[in-house]
């Protein structure tokens, strides 16, 4: 076993903290929704998508945690072809699946809450569940094409991320230039979910503006349930879009960064950690935006606070916001 370097130790500590926190958030969402499913013997489409999103993100973070462990302790193991291929494929597949589940959730929020009189929108709204399920089926075809493209890019990615390139025999000296077109095409596979999420956000905003204008014309306050639902959905979609843009940006830049800046370890650590912000932070936004999950989380935190007080009355008091602990 190789000894830790300073940057390797820092990278492993930060990665474990970030990934474990994200795994706990996603595990909480999955556990609450699964227990609710077993209890009521039924589950809504929104809760089903959120559960699948939490499970897929948990798998993504698990792969990322294993990747961080290998990079910190055994960096030269990435010269092993089978290990590198397995990590790259698992990371790409789980990342693709989580992106499409989150996109489908944004589209579902839009169709469920927005109000338009256009016949096309009404047709989609009446068939809301079928539209979202069809979108998920379409993502399977996109995943197949992405997997085939990834299979042709494994050699390129091994060269980009491989540390001990002397062990890689996929490239001759003449072919050690990454296929730029295929890497760009691989990144463009995320363009469709980005456009769908952006369109959902803009149309939700337009629906909110029109709804507020109608309320003002009717001399009705802006605190009705529909307005609150619009604002809540916009916050959820906007938070996803913001984190997704950051994730997409770092995902597109990281291969070239690894290729040209392998000696700058701190920059690589920063970019690698930034890639995992999206799946680690977004589940907590989902918890805060879902009344059922928020209430369950408040009860868990309240019981935890009471248990800590009983275990050690002299311990420091833990204060949670009253609005969050309110049932």
PDB file of N, CA, C and O in Angstrom, residues 149-182:
ATOM      1  N   UNK A 149     -21.566   4.815 -27.387  1.00  0.00           N
ATOM      2  CA  UNK A 149     -20.562   5.842 -27.610  1.00  0.00           C
ATOM      3  C   UNK A 149     -19.465   5.752 -26.560  1.00  0.00           C
ATOM      4  O   UNK A 149     -18.284   5.927 -26.853  1.00  0.00           O
ATOM      5  N   UNK A 150     -19.872   5.468 -25.325  1.00  0.00           N
ATOM      6  CA  UNK A 150     -18.900   5.345 -24.241  1.00  0.00           C
ATOM      7  C   UNK A 150     -17.963   4.172 -24.491  1.00  0.00           C
ATOM      8  O   UNK A 150     -16.769   4.236 -24.171  1.00  0.00           O
ATOM      9  N   UNK A 151     -18.500   3.097 -25.062  1.00  0.00           N
ATOM     10  CA  UNK A 151     -17.674   1.931 -25.361  1.00  0.00           C
ATOM     11  C   UNK A 151     -16.565   2.277 -26.351  1.00  0.00           C
ATOM     12  O   UNK A 151     -15.452   1.759 -26.255  1.00  0.00           O
ATOM     13  N   UNK A 152     -16.869   3.169 -27.292  1.00  0.00           N
ATOM     14  CA  UNK A 152     -15.845   3.585 -28.246  1.00  0.00           C
ATOM     15  C   UNK A 152     -14.908   4.631 -27.668  1.00  0.00           C
ATOM     16  O   UNK A 152     -13.858   4.923 -28.249  1.00  0.00           O
ATOM     17  N   UNK A 153     -15.300   5.209 -26.524  1.00  0.00           N
ATOM     18  CA  UNK A 153     -14.486   6.253 -25.905  1.00  0.00           C
ATOM     19  C   UNK A 153     -13.661   5.757 -24.725  1.00  0.00           C
ATOM     20  O   UNK A 153     -12.932   6.543 -24.133  1.00  0.00           O
ATOM     21  N   UNK A 154     -13.795   4.488 -24.363  1.00  0.00           N
ATOM     22  CA  UNK A 154     -13.092   3.996 -23.180  1.00  0.00           C
ATOM     23  C   UNK A 154     -11.584   4.150 -23.315  1.00  0.00           C
ATOM     24  O   UNK A 154     -10.904   4.505 -22.350  1.00  0.00           O
ATOM     25  N   UNK A 155     -11.077   3.892 -24.496  1.00  0.00           N
ATOM     26  CA  UNK A 155      -9.645   4.053 -24.701  1.00  0.00           C
ATOM     27  C   UNK A 155      -9.204   5.496 -24.511  1.00  0.00           C
ATOM     28  O   UNK A 155      -8.181   5.782 -23.899  1.00  0.00           O
ATOM     29  N   UNK A 156     -10.016   6.411 -25.048  1.00  0.00           N
ATOM     30  CA  UNK A 156      -9.709   7.839 -24.900  1.00  0.00           C
ATOM     31  C   UNK A 156      -9.737   8.245 -23.429  1.00  0.00           C
ATOM     32  O   UNK A 156      -8.836   8.925 -22.933  1.00  0.00           O
ATOM     33  N   UNK A 157     -10.792   7.814 -22.714  1.00  0.00           N
ATOM     34  CA  UNK A 157     -10.925   8.188 -21.305  1.00  0.00           C
ATOM     35  C   UNK A 157      -9.842   7.549 -20.448  1.00  0.00           C
ATOM     36  O   UNK A 157      -9.388   8.144 -19.470  1.00  0.00           O
ATOM     37  N   UNK A 158      -9.431   6.351 -20.812  1.00  0.00           N
ATOM     38  CA  UNK A 158      -8.328   5.714 -20.093  1.00  0.00           C
ATOM     39  C   UNK A 158      -7.042   6.510 -20.276  1.00  0.00           C
ATOM     40  O   UNK A 158      -6.252   6.658 -19.334  1.00  0.00           O
ATOM     41  N   UNK A 159      -6.845   7.006 -21.478  1.00  0.00           N
ATOM     42  CA  UNK A 159      -5.644   7.807 -21.708  1.00  0.00           C
ATOM     43  C   UNK A 159      -5.711   9.131 -20.956  1.00  0.00           C
ATOM     44  O   UNK A 159      -4.723   9.619 -20.408  1.00  0.00           O
ATOM     45  N   UNK A 160      -6.936   9.722 -20.918  1.00  0.00           N
ATOM     46  CA  UNK A 160      -7.101  11.008 -20.253  1.00  0.00           C
ATOM     47  C   UNK A 160      -6.897  10.871 -18.749  1.00  0.00           C
ATOM     48  O   UNK A 160      -6.173  11.633 -18.123  1.00  0.00           O
ATOM     49  N   UNK A 161      -7.572   9.855 -18.123  1.00  0.00           N
ATOM     50  CA  UNK A 161      -7.562   9.721 -16.675  1.00  0.00           C
ATOM     51  C   UNK A 161      -6.464   8.792 -16.165  1.00  0.00           C
ATOM     52  O   UNK A 161      -6.187   8.778 -14.964  1.00  0.00           O
ATOM     53  N   UNK A 162      -5.912   7.973 -17.054  1.00  0.00           N
ATOM     54  CA  UNK A 162      -4.911   7.018 -16.597  1.00  0.00           C
ATOM     55  C   UNK A 162      -3.670   7.708 -16.094  1.00  0.00           C
ATOM     56  O   UNK A 162      -3.129   8.604 -16.730  1.00  0.00           O
ATOM     57  N   UNK A 163      -3.198   7.300 -14.946  1.00  0.00           N
ATOM     58  CA  UNK A 163      -2.006   7.922 -14.357  1.00  0.00           C
ATOM     59  C   UNK A 163      -0.758   7.214 -14.843  1.00  0.00           C
ATOM     60  O   UNK A 163       0.215   7.827 -15.243  1.00  0.00           O
ATOM     61  N   UNK A 164      -0.804   5.898 -14.807  1.00  0.00           N
ATOM     62  CA  UNK A 164       0.335   5.132 -15.271  1.00  0.00           C
ATOM     63  C   UNK A 164       0.059   4.696 -16.698  1.00  0.00           C
ATOM     64  O   UNK A 164      -0.403   3.601 -16.962  1.00  0.00           O
ATOM     65  N   UNK A 165       0.316   5.599 -17.648  1.00  0.00           N
ATOM     66  CA  UNK A 165      -0.030   5.316 -19.041  1.00  0.00           C
ATOM     67  C   UNK A 165       0.878   4.267 -19.664  1.00  0.00           C
ATOM     68  O   UNK A 165       0.587   3.752 -20.735  1.00  0.00           O
ATOM     69  N   UNK A 166       1.957   3.916 -19.005  1.00  0.00           N
ATOM     70  CA  UNK A 166       2.822   2.880 -19.557  1.00  0.00           C
ATOM     71  C   UNK A 166       2.139   1.523 -19.539  1.00  0.00           C
ATOM     72  O   UNK A 166       2.507   0.629 -20.292  1.00  0.00           O
ATOM     73  N   UNK A 167       1.120   1.354 -18.657  1.00  0.00           N
ATOM     74  CA  UNK A 167       0.401   0.086 -18.599  1.00  0.00           C
ATOM     75  C   UNK A 167      -0.730  -0.006 -19.599  1.00  0.00           C
ATOM     76  O   UNK A 167      -1.344  -1.046 -19.743  1.00  0.00           O
ATOM     77  N   UNK A 168      -1.043   1.103 -20.268  1.00  0.00           N
ATOM     78  CA  UNK A 168      -2.140   1.103 -21.210  1.00  0.00           C
ATOM     79  C   UNK A 168      -1.625   0.759 -22.588  1.00  0.00           C
ATOM     80  O   UNK A 168      -0.754   1.421 -23.121  1.00  0.00           O
ATOM     81  N   UNK A 169      -2.164  -0.280 -23.178  1.00  0.00           N
ATOM     82  CA  UNK A 169      -1.704  -0.729 -24.499  1.00  0.00           C
ATOM     83  C   UNK A 169      -2.746  -0.461 -25.566  1.00  0.00           C
ATOM     84  O   UNK A 169      -2.649  -0.971 -26.675  1.00  0.00           O
ATOM     85  N   UNK A 170      -3.755   0.357 -25.242  1.00  0.00           N
ATOM     86  CA  UNK A 170      -4.813   0.599 -26.216  1.00  0.00           C
ATOM     87  C   UNK A 170      -4.360   1.565 -27.312  1.00  0.00           C
ATOM     88  O   UNK A 170      -4.919   1.574 -28.396  1.00  0.00           O
ATOM     89  N   UNK A 171      -3.376   2.370 -27.017  1.00  0.00           N
ATOM     90  CA  UNK A 171      -2.965   3.394 -27.954  1.00  0.00           C
ATOM     91  C   UNK A 171      -1.536   3.173 -28.413  1.00  0.00           C
ATOM     92  O   UNK A 171      -0.666   2.837 -27.628  1.00  0.00           O
ATOM     93  N   UNK A 172      -1.357   3.386 -29.692  1.00  0.00           N
ATOM     94  CA  UNK A 172      -0.006   3.442 -30.227  1.00  0.00           C
ATOM     95  C   UNK A 172       0.490   4.862 -30.065  1.00  0.00           C
ATOM     96  O   UNK A 172      -0.266   5.761 -29.709  1.00  0.00           O
ATOM     97  N   UNK A 173       1.747   5.082 -30.360  1.00  0.00           N
ATOM     98  CA  UNK A 173       2.290   6.427 -30.206  1.00  0.00           C
ATOM     99  C   UNK A 173       1.594   7.424 -31.124  1.00  0.00           C
ATOM    100  O   UNK A 173       1.522   8.603 -30.818  1.00  0.00           O
ATOM    101  N   UNK A 174       1.087   6.942 -32.268  1.00  0.00           N
ATOM    102  CA  UNK A 174       0.452   7.834 -33.228  1.00  0.00           C
ATOM    103  C   UNK A 174      -0.980   8.173 -32.843  1.00  0.00           C
ATOM    104  O   UNK A 174      -1.574   9.096 -33.393  1.00  0.00           O
ATOM    105  N   UNK A 175      -1.570   7.415 -31.907  1.00  0.00           N
ATOM    106  CA  UNK A 175      -3.006   7.606 -31.632  1.00  0.00           C
ATOM    107  C   UNK A 175      -3.253   8.063 -30.203  1.00  0.00           C
ATOM    108  O   UNK A 175      -4.298   7.787 -29.649  1.00  0.00           O
ATOM    109  N   UNK A 176      -2.303   8.760 -29.609  1.00  0.00           N
ATOM    110  CA  UNK A 176      -2.496   9.231 -28.239  1.00  0.00           C
ATOM    111  C   UNK A 176      -3.137  10.611 -28.174  1.00  0.00           C
ATOM    112  O   UNK A 176      -3.015  11.302 -27.193  1.00  0.00           O
ATOM    113  N   UNK A 177      -3.833  10.992 -29.256  1.00  0.00           N
ATOM    114  CA  UNK A 177      -4.573  12.244 -29.258  1.00  0.00           C
ATOM    115  C   UNK A 177      -6.046  11.920 -29.088  1.00  0.00           C
ATOM    116  O   UNK A 177      -6.619  11.206 -29.895  1.00  0.00           O
ATOM    117  N   UNK A 178      -6.709  12.379 -28.035  1.00  0.00           N
ATOM    118  CA  UNK A 178      -8.108  12.041 -27.799  1.00  0.00           C
ATOM    119  C   UNK A 178      -9.001  12.447 -28.961  1.00  0.00           C
ATOM    120  O   UNK A 178      -8.764  13.445 -29.639  1.00  0.00           O
ATOM    121  N   UNK A 179     -10.016  11.662 -29.209  1.00  0.00           N
ATOM    122  CA  UNK A 179     -10.989  11.937 -30.254  1.00  0.00           C
ATOM    123  C   UNK A 179     -11.893  13.053 -29.770  1.00  0.00           C
ATOM    124  O   UNK A 179     -12.863  12.823 -29.040  1.00  0.00           O
ATOM    125  N   UNK A 180     -11.592  14.257 -30.202  1.00  0.00           N
ATOM    126  CA  UNK A 180     -12.301  15.431 -29.716  1.00  0.00           C
ATOM    127  C   UNK A 180     -13.778  15.369 -30.082  1.00  0.00           C
ATOM    128  O   UNK A 180     -14.650  15.682 -29.274  1.00  0.00           O
ATOM    129  N   UNK A 181     -14.090  14.930 -31.281  1.00  0.00           N
ATOM    130  CA  UNK A 181     -15.486  14.901 -31.733  1.00  0.00           C
ATOM    131  C   UNK A 181     -16.323  13.966 -30.881  1.00  0.00           C
ATOM    132  O   UNK A 181     -17.457  14.286 -30.510  1.00  0.00           O
ATOM    133  N   UNK A 182     -15.792  12.811 -30.552  1.00  0.00           N
ATOM    134  CA  UNK A 182     -16.558  11.846 -29.758  1.00  0.00           C
ATOM    135  C   UNK A 182     -16.748  12.320 -28.324  1.00  0.00           C
ATOM    136  O   UNK A 182     -17.807  12.105 -27.721  1.00  0.00           O
TER     137      UNK A 182
END
